[in-house]
Short mmCIF file of C-alpha atoms in Angstrom, two decimals:
data_model
loop_
_atom_site.label_atom_id
_atom_site.label_comp_id
_atom_site.label_asym_id
_atom_site.label_seq_id
_atom_site.Cartn_x
_atom_site.Cartn_y
_atom_site.Cartn_z
CA MET P 26 -14.76 -15.60 -6.49
CA PRO P 27 -12.82 -17.95 -8.93
CA LEU P 28 -14.32 -21.85 -7.86
CA HIS P 29 -10.87 -22.91 -6.93
CA ASP P 30 -9.14 -20.74 -4.14
CA PRO P 31 -6.72 -22.61 -2.96
CA ALA P 32 -4.69 -19.13 -1.76
CA HIS P 33 -8.29 -18.07 0.27
CA ALA P 34 -7.27 -14.87 -1.37
CA PHE P 35 -10.55 -14.23 -2.05
CA VAL P 36 -14.22 -13.77 0.54
CA PRO P 37 -16.20 -16.54 -0.17
CA TYR P 38 -19.33 -14.04 -1.37
CA PRO P 39 -21.97 -15.78 -3.72
CA ASP P 40 -20.54 -15.58 -7.42
CA VAL P 41 -23.05 -12.20 -8.61
CA PRO P 42 -22.43 -11.52 -13.29
CA VAL P 43 -20.62 -8.28 -13.09
CA CYS P 44 -20.51 -6.84 -16.89
CA HIS P 45 -17.52 -5.77 -18.03
CA ALA P 46 -16.70 -4.22 -21.69
CA GLY P 47 -16.34 -7.36 -24.58
CA THR P 48 -13.04 -5.12 -25.67
CA GLY P 49 -10.79 -2.35 -24.34
CA PRO P 50 -7.09 -2.12 -23.21
CA LEU P 51 -7.77 -4.15 -19.95
CA SER P 52 -9.64 -6.96 -22.14
CA GLY P 53 -8.28 -10.42 -21.68
CA LEU P 54 -7.32 -9.64 -17.35
CA TYR P 55 -8.55 -10.41 -14.43
CA PHE P 56 -8.85 -8.35 -11.34
CA GLY P 57 -9.56 -8.86 -7.75
CA VAL P 58 -10.74 -5.65 -6.06
CA LYS P 59 -10.36 -5.35 -2.08
CA ASP P 60 -13.38 -5.39 -0.17
CA LEU P 61 -13.38 -1.96 0.48
CA PHE P 62 -14.39 -1.10 -2.71
CA ASP P 63 -18.29 -1.31 -3.90
CA ILE P 64 -19.99 -3.29 -6.50
CA ALA P 65 -22.79 -3.71 -7.42
CA GLY P 66 -24.99 -6.67 -6.95
CA TYR P 67 -22.13 -7.37 -3.91
CA PRO P 68 -21.85 -6.20 0.18
CA THR P 69 -18.95 -4.50 1.44
CA GLY P 70 -17.59 -6.25 4.44
CA GLY P 71 -14.39 -4.12 5.21
CA GLY P 72 -12.90 -7.61 6.83
CA ASN P 73 -15.81 -7.01 9.67
CA PRO P 74 -18.30 -9.28 9.83
CA LEU P 75 -20.97 -6.88 11.52
CA LEU P 76 -19.85 -3.99 9.28
CA LEU P 77 -20.60 -6.81 6.63
CA ALA P 78 -23.87 -7.85 8.32
CA LEU P 79 -24.46 -4.29 7.82
CA SER P 80 -23.39 -3.06 4.68
CA GLY P 81 -26.56 -4.12 2.05
CA ILE P 82 -25.76 -5.14 -1.50
CA LYS P 83 -24.65 -2.83 -3.25
CA THR P 84 -26.70 -1.54 -6.39
CA GLN P 85 -23.55 1.27 -7.86
CA THR P 86 -19.63 0.11 -8.45
CA ALA P 87 -17.03 2.19 -7.69
CA PRO P 88 -15.79 4.39 -10.55
CA THR P 89 -12.18 3.07 -10.28
CA VAL P 90 -13.95 -0.41 -10.45
CA GLN P 91 -15.74 0.68 -12.76
CA LYS P 92 -13.50 2.24 -15.41
CA LEU P 93 -11.49 -1.17 -15.46
CA LEU P 94 -14.28 -2.99 -16.18
CA ASP P 95 -15.42 -0.50 -19.26
CA ALA P 96 -11.78 -1.19 -20.39
CA GLY P 97 -12.16 -4.71 -20.45
CA ALA P 98 -10.76 -6.17 -17.62
CA ALA P 99 -12.95 -9.19 -15.97
CA LEU P 100 -13.97 -9.32 -12.07
CA ALA P 101 -12.45 -12.23 -10.35
CA GLY P 102 -13.81 -11.68 -7.16
CA LYS P 103 -13.48 -9.14 -4.38
CA THR P 104 -10.61 -9.56 -1.82
CA VAL P 105 -9.88 -10.26 1.96
CA THR P 106 -8.97 -7.21 3.62
CA ASP P 107 -7.33 -6.77 7.51
CA GLU P 108 -10.06 -5.78 9.44
CA LEU P 109 -10.82 -2.40 8.66
CA ALA P 110 -8.02 -1.86 7.10
CA PHE P 111 -6.26 -1.28 9.82
CA SER P 112 -2.90 -3.76 9.67
CA MET P 113 -0.25 -4.64 7.69
CA ASN P 114 -0.07 -7.91 9.32
CA GLY P 115 -2.06 -9.85 6.18
CA ASN P 116 -3.98 -11.85 9.47
CA ASN P 117 -7.83 -11.11 9.61
CA ALA P 118 -9.20 -12.84 13.41
CA HIS P 119 -12.41 -13.53 11.12
CA PHE P 120 -11.29 -14.31 7.57
CA GLY P 121 -8.01 -16.13 7.61
CA ALA P 122 -4.94 -15.49 6.56
CA PRO P 123 -4.27 -15.54 2.02
CA ILE P 124 -1.01 -16.93 1.26
CA ASN P 125 1.77 -15.60 0.29
CA GLY P 126 1.64 -16.66 -3.18
CA ASN P 127 5.74 -16.19 -3.78
CA ALA P 128 6.75 -17.37 -0.08
CA PRO P 129 3.86 -19.56 1.65
CA GLU P 130 5.55 -19.85 4.88
CA ARG P 131 5.94 -15.57 5.44
CA ILE P 132 3.05 -13.54 5.60
CA THR P 133 1.79 -11.73 3.11
CA GLY P 134 1.22 -8.47 4.59
CA GLY P 135 -1.94 -6.07 4.49
CA SER P 136 -4.28 -4.47 4.32
CA SER P 137 -4.51 -5.44 1.00
CA SER P 138 -3.38 -9.00 1.90
CA GLY P 139 -5.72 -10.96 -0.47
CA SER P 140 -6.02 -8.74 -3.49
CA ALA P 141 -1.39 -9.42 -2.61
CA SER P 142 -2.23 -13.16 -2.40
CA ALA P 143 -4.44 -13.29 -4.71
CA VAL P 144 -2.21 -11.67 -7.99
CA SER P 145 1.19 -14.05 -6.83
CA SER P 146 -0.71 -16.62 -5.91
CA ARG P 147 -1.71 -16.05 -10.15
CA LEU P 148 -5.25 -16.33 -9.37
CA CYS P 149 -5.77 -12.86 -11.25
CA ASP P 150 -3.45 -10.82 -13.28
CA PHE P 151 -3.98 -7.39 -11.01
CA ALA P 152 -5.85 -6.28 -8.14
CA LEU P 153 -6.76 -2.96 -6.71
CA GLY P 154 -5.75 -1.97 -3.13
CA THR P 155 -5.21 0.84 -1.21
CA ASP P 156 -2.98 1.91 1.23
CA THR P 157 -2.87 4.36 3.93
CA GLY P 158 0.36 3.64 5.70
CA GLY P 159 1.48 0.74 3.75
CA SER P 160 -0.81 -1.48 2.76
CA VAL P 161 0.07 -1.88 -1.13
CA ARG P 162 3.77 -1.03 -0.86
CA ALA P 163 3.87 -3.89 2.08
CA PRO P 164 2.09 -6.99 0.84
CA ALA P 165 3.89 -5.77 -2.49
CA SER P 166 7.33 -5.97 -1.15
CA HIS P 167 6.78 -9.53 0.83
CA CYS P 168 4.96 -11.29 -2.02
CA GLY P 169 7.19 -10.07 -5.04
CA LEU P 170 4.79 -7.76 -6.77
CA TYR P 171 4.72 -4.43 -8.24
CA GLY P 172 3.09 -1.98 -6.32
CA ILE P 173 1.95 1.58 -6.02
CA ARG P 174 1.21 4.50 -3.54
CA PRO P 175 -0.40 7.38 -5.74
CA THR P 176 -0.10 10.65 -5.19
CA HIS P 177 -2.19 11.58 -2.41
CA GLY P 178 -5.82 11.57 -4.78
CA ARG P 179 -5.30 11.10 -8.31
CA VAL P 180 -7.05 7.78 -8.36
CA SER P 181 -10.33 7.82 -6.79
CA LEU P 182 -11.67 6.33 -3.91
CA GLU P 183 -15.10 7.65 -4.05
CA SER P 184 -17.33 5.02 -2.56
CA ALA P 185 -14.61 2.78 -0.89
CA LEU P 186 -14.36 2.49 2.68
CA ALA P 187 -12.25 5.07 4.27
CA LEU P 188 -9.61 4.20 7.01
CA CYS P 189 -8.19 7.73 7.01
CA HIS P 190 -9.46 10.41 4.45
CA SER P 191 -5.81 12.52 4.20
CA LEU P 192 -3.61 9.45 4.32
CA ASP P 193 -5.68 6.70 2.29
CA SER P 194 -5.00 6.09 -1.35
CA CYS P 195 -5.44 3.83 -4.39
CA GLY P 196 -3.04 1.70 -5.74
CA TRP P 197 -2.57 -1.84 -6.99
CA PHE P 198 -0.79 -4.86 -7.67
CA ALA P 199 0.46 -6.77 -10.60
CA ARG P 200 3.78 -10.07 -11.12
CA ASP P 201 4.80 -7.59 -14.18
CA ALA P 202 5.75 -4.07 -15.52
CA LEU P 203 3.62 -4.55 -18.46
CA THR P 204 0.35 -5.70 -17.12
CA PHE P 205 1.33 -2.85 -14.21
CA ALA P 206 1.19 -0.25 -16.63
CA ARG P 207 -1.77 -0.83 -18.89
CA VAL P 208 -3.47 -0.50 -15.42
CA ALA P 209 -1.91 2.49 -15.35
CA ASP P 210 -2.62 3.67 -18.29
CA VAL P 211 -6.83 3.32 -17.42
CA LEU P 212 -6.56 5.06 -14.24
CA MET P 213 -4.30 7.89 -14.80
CA ALA P 214 -4.09 10.46 -16.95
CA PRO P 215 -0.40 11.27 -18.42
CA ASP P 216 1.69 13.17 -15.56
CA THR P 217 1.64 17.21 -15.86
CA THR P 218 4.54 17.47 -14.37
CA PRO P 219 6.54 14.35 -15.91
CA LEU P 220 10.31 13.28 -14.48
CA PRO P 221 13.01 14.44 -17.05
CA ALA P 222 14.43 11.57 -19.13
CA ARG P 223 16.69 11.06 -16.64
CA PRO P 224 16.17 12.12 -13.28
CA ARG P 225 18.15 12.76 -11.01
CA LEU P 226 19.09 9.20 -8.25
CA LEU P 227 18.82 9.83 -4.34
CA MET P 228 20.25 7.99 -1.98
CA PRO P 229 18.67 8.17 1.22
CA SER P 230 20.99 7.21 3.43
CA ASP P 231 19.06 8.22 6.64
CA VAL P 232 16.43 6.39 5.58
CA TRP P 233 18.82 3.36 4.39
CA GLY P 234 20.71 3.37 8.01
CA LEU P 235 16.99 1.97 9.29
CA VAL P 236 17.79 -1.65 7.41
CA ASP P 237 19.71 -3.97 9.52
CA SER P 238 23.17 -4.54 8.55
CA ALA P 239 22.94 -8.87 7.70
CA VAL P 240 20.16 -7.38 5.36
CA ARG P 241 21.48 -4.47 3.51
CA PRO P 242 23.34 -6.30 0.80
CA ALA P 243 20.47 -8.07 -0.24
CA TRP P 244 19.35 -5.07 -2.24
CA ASP P 245 22.99 -4.81 -4.10
CA GLY P 246 22.00 -6.27 -7.54
CA ALA P 247 18.58 -4.25 -7.76
CA LEU P 248 20.57 -0.87 -6.72
CA GLN P 249 22.73 -2.39 -9.51
CA GLN P 250 20.10 -2.56 -11.98
CA ILE P 251 18.79 1.09 -10.98
CA THR P 252 21.74 2.42 -11.00
CA GLN P 253 23.05 1.38 -15.11
CA LEU P 254 19.40 2.80 -15.83
CA LEU P 255 19.47 6.18 -14.39
CA GLY P 256 23.54 6.69 -12.99
CA ARG P 257 24.94 6.68 -9.61
CA ALA P 258 22.76 7.84 -6.61
CA GLN P 259 23.96 11.08 -4.44
CA ASP P 260 23.74 10.60 -1.13
CA CYS P 261 20.89 12.82 0.68
CA THR P 262 19.03 12.87 3.98
CA THR P 263 14.93 13.05 4.21
CA VAL P 264 14.62 13.19 8.00
CA LEU P 265 13.13 16.28 9.55
CA ASP P 266 13.69 16.55 13.08
CA SER P 267 13.81 12.51 13.46
CA PHE P 268 12.43 9.36 12.75
CA ASP P 269 10.54 9.69 15.93
CA ALA P 270 9.04 13.31 15.26
CA MET P 271 7.85 11.43 12.02
CA TYR P 272 6.79 7.94 13.39
CA TRP P 273 4.63 9.99 15.98
CA SER P 274 3.34 12.85 13.84
CA PHE P 275 2.07 9.98 11.40
CA ARG P 276 0.38 8.01 13.84
CA TYR P 277 -1.05 10.81 15.53
CA ILE P 278 -2.91 11.76 12.75
CA GLN P 279 -3.30 8.17 11.25
CA GLY P 280 -5.14 7.23 14.91
CA ARG P 281 -7.49 10.63 15.42
CA GLU P 282 -8.46 9.51 11.37
CA ALA P 283 -9.06 6.16 12.03
CA TRP P 284 -11.19 6.58 14.77
CA MET P 285 -13.41 9.91 13.32
CA THR P 286 -13.97 7.12 10.77
CA ASP P 287 -14.21 3.82 12.67
CA GLY P 288 -14.82 5.36 16.39
CA ALA P 289 -19.27 5.61 16.11
CA PHE P 290 -19.25 1.92 14.60
CA ILE P 291 -17.34 0.52 17.54
CA SER P 292 -19.00 2.81 19.67
CA ARG P 293 -21.74 1.64 19.32
CA TYR P 294 -21.72 -1.54 18.23
CA ALA P 295 -18.77 -3.21 20.53
CA PRO P 296 -18.11 -5.49 17.46
CA VAL P 297 -15.04 -7.91 18.37
CA LEU P 298 -11.97 -6.90 16.68
CA GLY P 299 -9.00 -9.05 15.93
CA PRO P 300 -5.20 -9.28 17.67
CA GLY P 301 -3.47 -5.90 16.91
CA VAL P 302 -6.58 -3.86 15.41
CA LYS P 303 -8.18 -4.14 19.13
CA GLU P 304 -5.54 -2.27 20.70
CA ARG P 305 -4.75 0.00 17.77
CA PHE P 306 -8.33 1.84 18.02
CA ASP P 307 -8.15 1.19 21.72
CA TRP P 308 -5.11 3.78 21.52
CA SER P 309 -6.61 5.74 18.65
CA ARG P 310 -9.28 6.38 20.75
CA GLN P 311 -6.96 8.24 23.04
CA VAL P 312 -4.74 10.66 20.54
CA THR P 313 -5.50 14.78 21.68
CA ASP P 314 -6.30 17.79 20.10
CA ALA P 315 -2.71 19.22 20.67
CA GLN P 316 -1.09 16.18 19.36
CA VAL P 317 -3.16 16.35 16.06
CA GLN P 318 -2.19 19.76 15.57
CA GLN P 319 1.32 19.26 16.67
CA ALA P 320 1.23 16.37 13.61
CA GLU P 321 -0.84 18.48 11.05
CA GLN P 322 2.23 21.28 11.55
CA PHE P 323 4.97 18.41 11.45
CA ARG P 324 3.42 17.14 8.34
CA THR P 325 3.43 20.55 6.40
CA ARG P 326 6.33 21.22 7.37
CA PHE P 327 7.71 17.77 6.14
CA ARG P 328 6.18 17.93 3.23
CA GLN P 329 7.77 21.09 1.87
CA HIS P 330 11.31 19.71 3.28
CA LEU P 331 10.50 16.38 0.94
CA ALA P 332 9.85 18.40 -2.13
CA ASP P 333 12.67 20.63 -1.57
CA VAL P 334 15.06 17.82 -1.57
CA LEU P 335 13.27 16.61 -4.53
CA GLY P 336 12.89 19.31 -6.76
CA SER P 337 11.19 18.54 -10.07
CA ASP P 338 13.61 15.96 -10.81
CA GLY P 339 14.70 13.94 -7.93
CA VAL P 340 14.04 10.17 -7.28
CA LEU P 341 14.84 8.87 -4.00
CA VAL P 342 15.78 4.76 -4.06
CA MET P 343 15.06 3.07 -0.87
CA PRO P 344 14.35 0.05 0.83
CA THR P 345 9.99 -0.46 0.47
CA MET P 346 10.20 -2.49 3.92
CA PRO P 347 13.04 -3.33 6.49
CA ASP P 348 13.22 -7.15 5.57
CA ILE P 349 11.28 -9.91 3.94
CA ALA P 350 8.38 -10.80 5.37
CA PRO P 351 8.25 -12.29 8.57
CA LEU P 352 7.17 -15.68 8.93
CA ARG P 353 2.92 -16.81 9.90
CA THR P 354 3.97 -18.42 13.08
CA ALA P 355 5.57 -15.11 13.76
CA ASP P 356 4.11 -13.80 17.40
CA GLU P 357 1.64 -10.41 17.72
CA ALA P 358 4.25 -8.53 19.53
CA SER P 359 7.68 -9.11 17.10
CA LEU P 360 4.70 -8.41 14.14
CA GLU P 361 4.08 -5.59 15.78
CA ALA P 362 7.66 -4.78 16.05
CA TYR P 363 8.28 -4.88 12.98
CA ARG P 364 5.29 -2.75 11.86
CA ASN P 365 6.32 0.03 13.90
CA GLN P 366 9.52 -0.39 12.00
CA ALA P 367 8.30 -0.37 9.05
CA VAL P 368 6.70 2.23 9.35
CA GLN P 369 9.44 4.63 10.02
CA MET P 370 10.66 4.58 6.41
CA LEU P 371 7.15 3.92 5.07
CA CYS P 372 5.72 7.22 6.34
CA LEU P 373 7.76 9.57 4.11
CA ALA P 374 4.99 8.52 1.03
CA GLY P 375 2.59 8.95 3.71
CA LEU P 376 3.48 12.06 5.59
CA SER P 377 3.84 14.20 2.64
CA GLY P 378 1.14 12.59 -0.51
CA PHE P 379 3.79 11.45 -2.50
CA PRO P 380 4.13 8.89 -4.97
CA GLN P 381 6.36 5.37 -4.10
CA ILE P 382 6.36 2.77 -6.33
CA SER P 383 7.93 -1.19 -5.08
CA LEU P 384 9.37 -3.09 -7.52
CA PRO P 385 10.31 -6.83 -7.33
CA LEU P 386 14.18 -6.14 -7.80
CA ALA P 387 15.46 -7.68 -4.85
CA SER P 388 14.90 -11.30 -3.01
CA ARG P 389 16.52 -12.92 0.58
CA GLY P 390 16.77 -16.16 1.50
CA GLY P 391 14.45 -17.07 -0.96
CA ALA P 392 11.94 -14.47 0.03
CA PRO P 393 11.25 -12.14 -1.92
CA LEU P 394 12.27 -7.96 -0.86
CA GLY P 395 10.81 -4.71 -2.52
CA ILE P 396 12.81 -1.86 -3.78
CA SER P 397 11.34 1.72 -4.17
CA LEU P 398 11.07 4.93 -6.17
CA LEU P 399 9.56 7.81 -4.49
CA GLY P 400 8.90 10.98 -6.88
CA PRO P 401 7.81 14.24 -6.78
CA ALA P 402 3.94 14.62 -6.54
CA GLY P 403 2.28 13.83 -9.98
CA THR P 404 5.13 11.95 -11.46
CA ASP P 405 3.17 8.39 -10.94
CA ARG P 406 3.47 7.83 -14.55
CA SER P 407 7.05 8.62 -14.93
CA LEU P 408 8.10 6.16 -12.26
CA ILE P 409 5.89 3.26 -13.60
CA ALA P 410 7.60 4.36 -16.98
CA ILE P 411 10.89 3.59 -15.09
CA ALA P 412 9.66 0.31 -14.27
CA GLN P 413 8.70 -0.76 -17.00
CA GLN P 414 12.65 0.07 -18.49
CA LEU P 415 13.95 -1.82 -16.13
CA ALA P 416 12.10 -4.62 -16.28
CA ALA P 417 13.22 -4.48 -20.60
CA ALA P 418 17.05 -3.99 -19.74
CA ALA P 419 16.78 -7.02 -17.52
CA ALA P 420 14.93 -8.94 -19.81
CA ALA P 421 16.97 -8.09 -22.71
#
């Protein structure tokens, strides 16, 4: 942990030497790691004091973290995560709320709150997070960062605490497109099915319809930048059956898998869980087999539906979140309402397993606001290349 952590982004573990290569493609960069990943010499706390007490000191480092160390990056520390990674607010009842470096009066978003805080506060150059329901994309939007939810399974989550095995993904944050792409060079092989040089840009009118009319103009400048690069966007629809069907299918799968992951721990030890997290686990415990079966059938249909919409060359341009980050003073009920609204647009990538990158190209009222590109499975590097092209065009 850095000696000076004004953002409260890092878990206050005693410093442990972690070796890294002296040279490599990430040499000179410092990175944070969400406290779900094992690092030799450290415990893995998962944002819960009892889980931390049970952890013990790890003797092996998660392969994804090791790749970064072997590429020359130096560990800055382990970052705060929302409790058991089951929140999108960025307020851990036990370890506090990391500060949003680009909007200090607003939440970071979670559950990769510490990682987004550390990068936006310039305490490190990039940071690893995980994204199940939006836990990289939401804080990326709120904190004005590049952030990605990769194609499901593309970046290893071995030796990392799980939440939902079929929804969890490993992403990362950076302040600039070049650093973001350098990390991709280390963590991802080239796309096996890359997008064409000029992909077909698609505007999902149904997703944009979820945005309040007062907020919608905030993305106009970002949309202009993207269409200048990729061409005019064609209107399309992505919803299958209804947004309610998509939302509940995602929630039922997430709830069942979260309980499968953490239910035994919660039932045996009865840990004190923070607001929101406790209620979500209480709800997850009650998800039925019939609800899960129906949700799984829907997910199969939706994945094919979205694949048909995108084809091999389509890219959705869409809001990452419904609005700028809520204020830190917002009450739990309004935060939960905002989360539920956000899940309707975030669940497209979650249900499909397709990659989505959030770009820090918009703002409203002085606070950051992300816009996303979502592509077919396996086009992660192509999306990152587009982000680099947009950054280069803006700098020209």
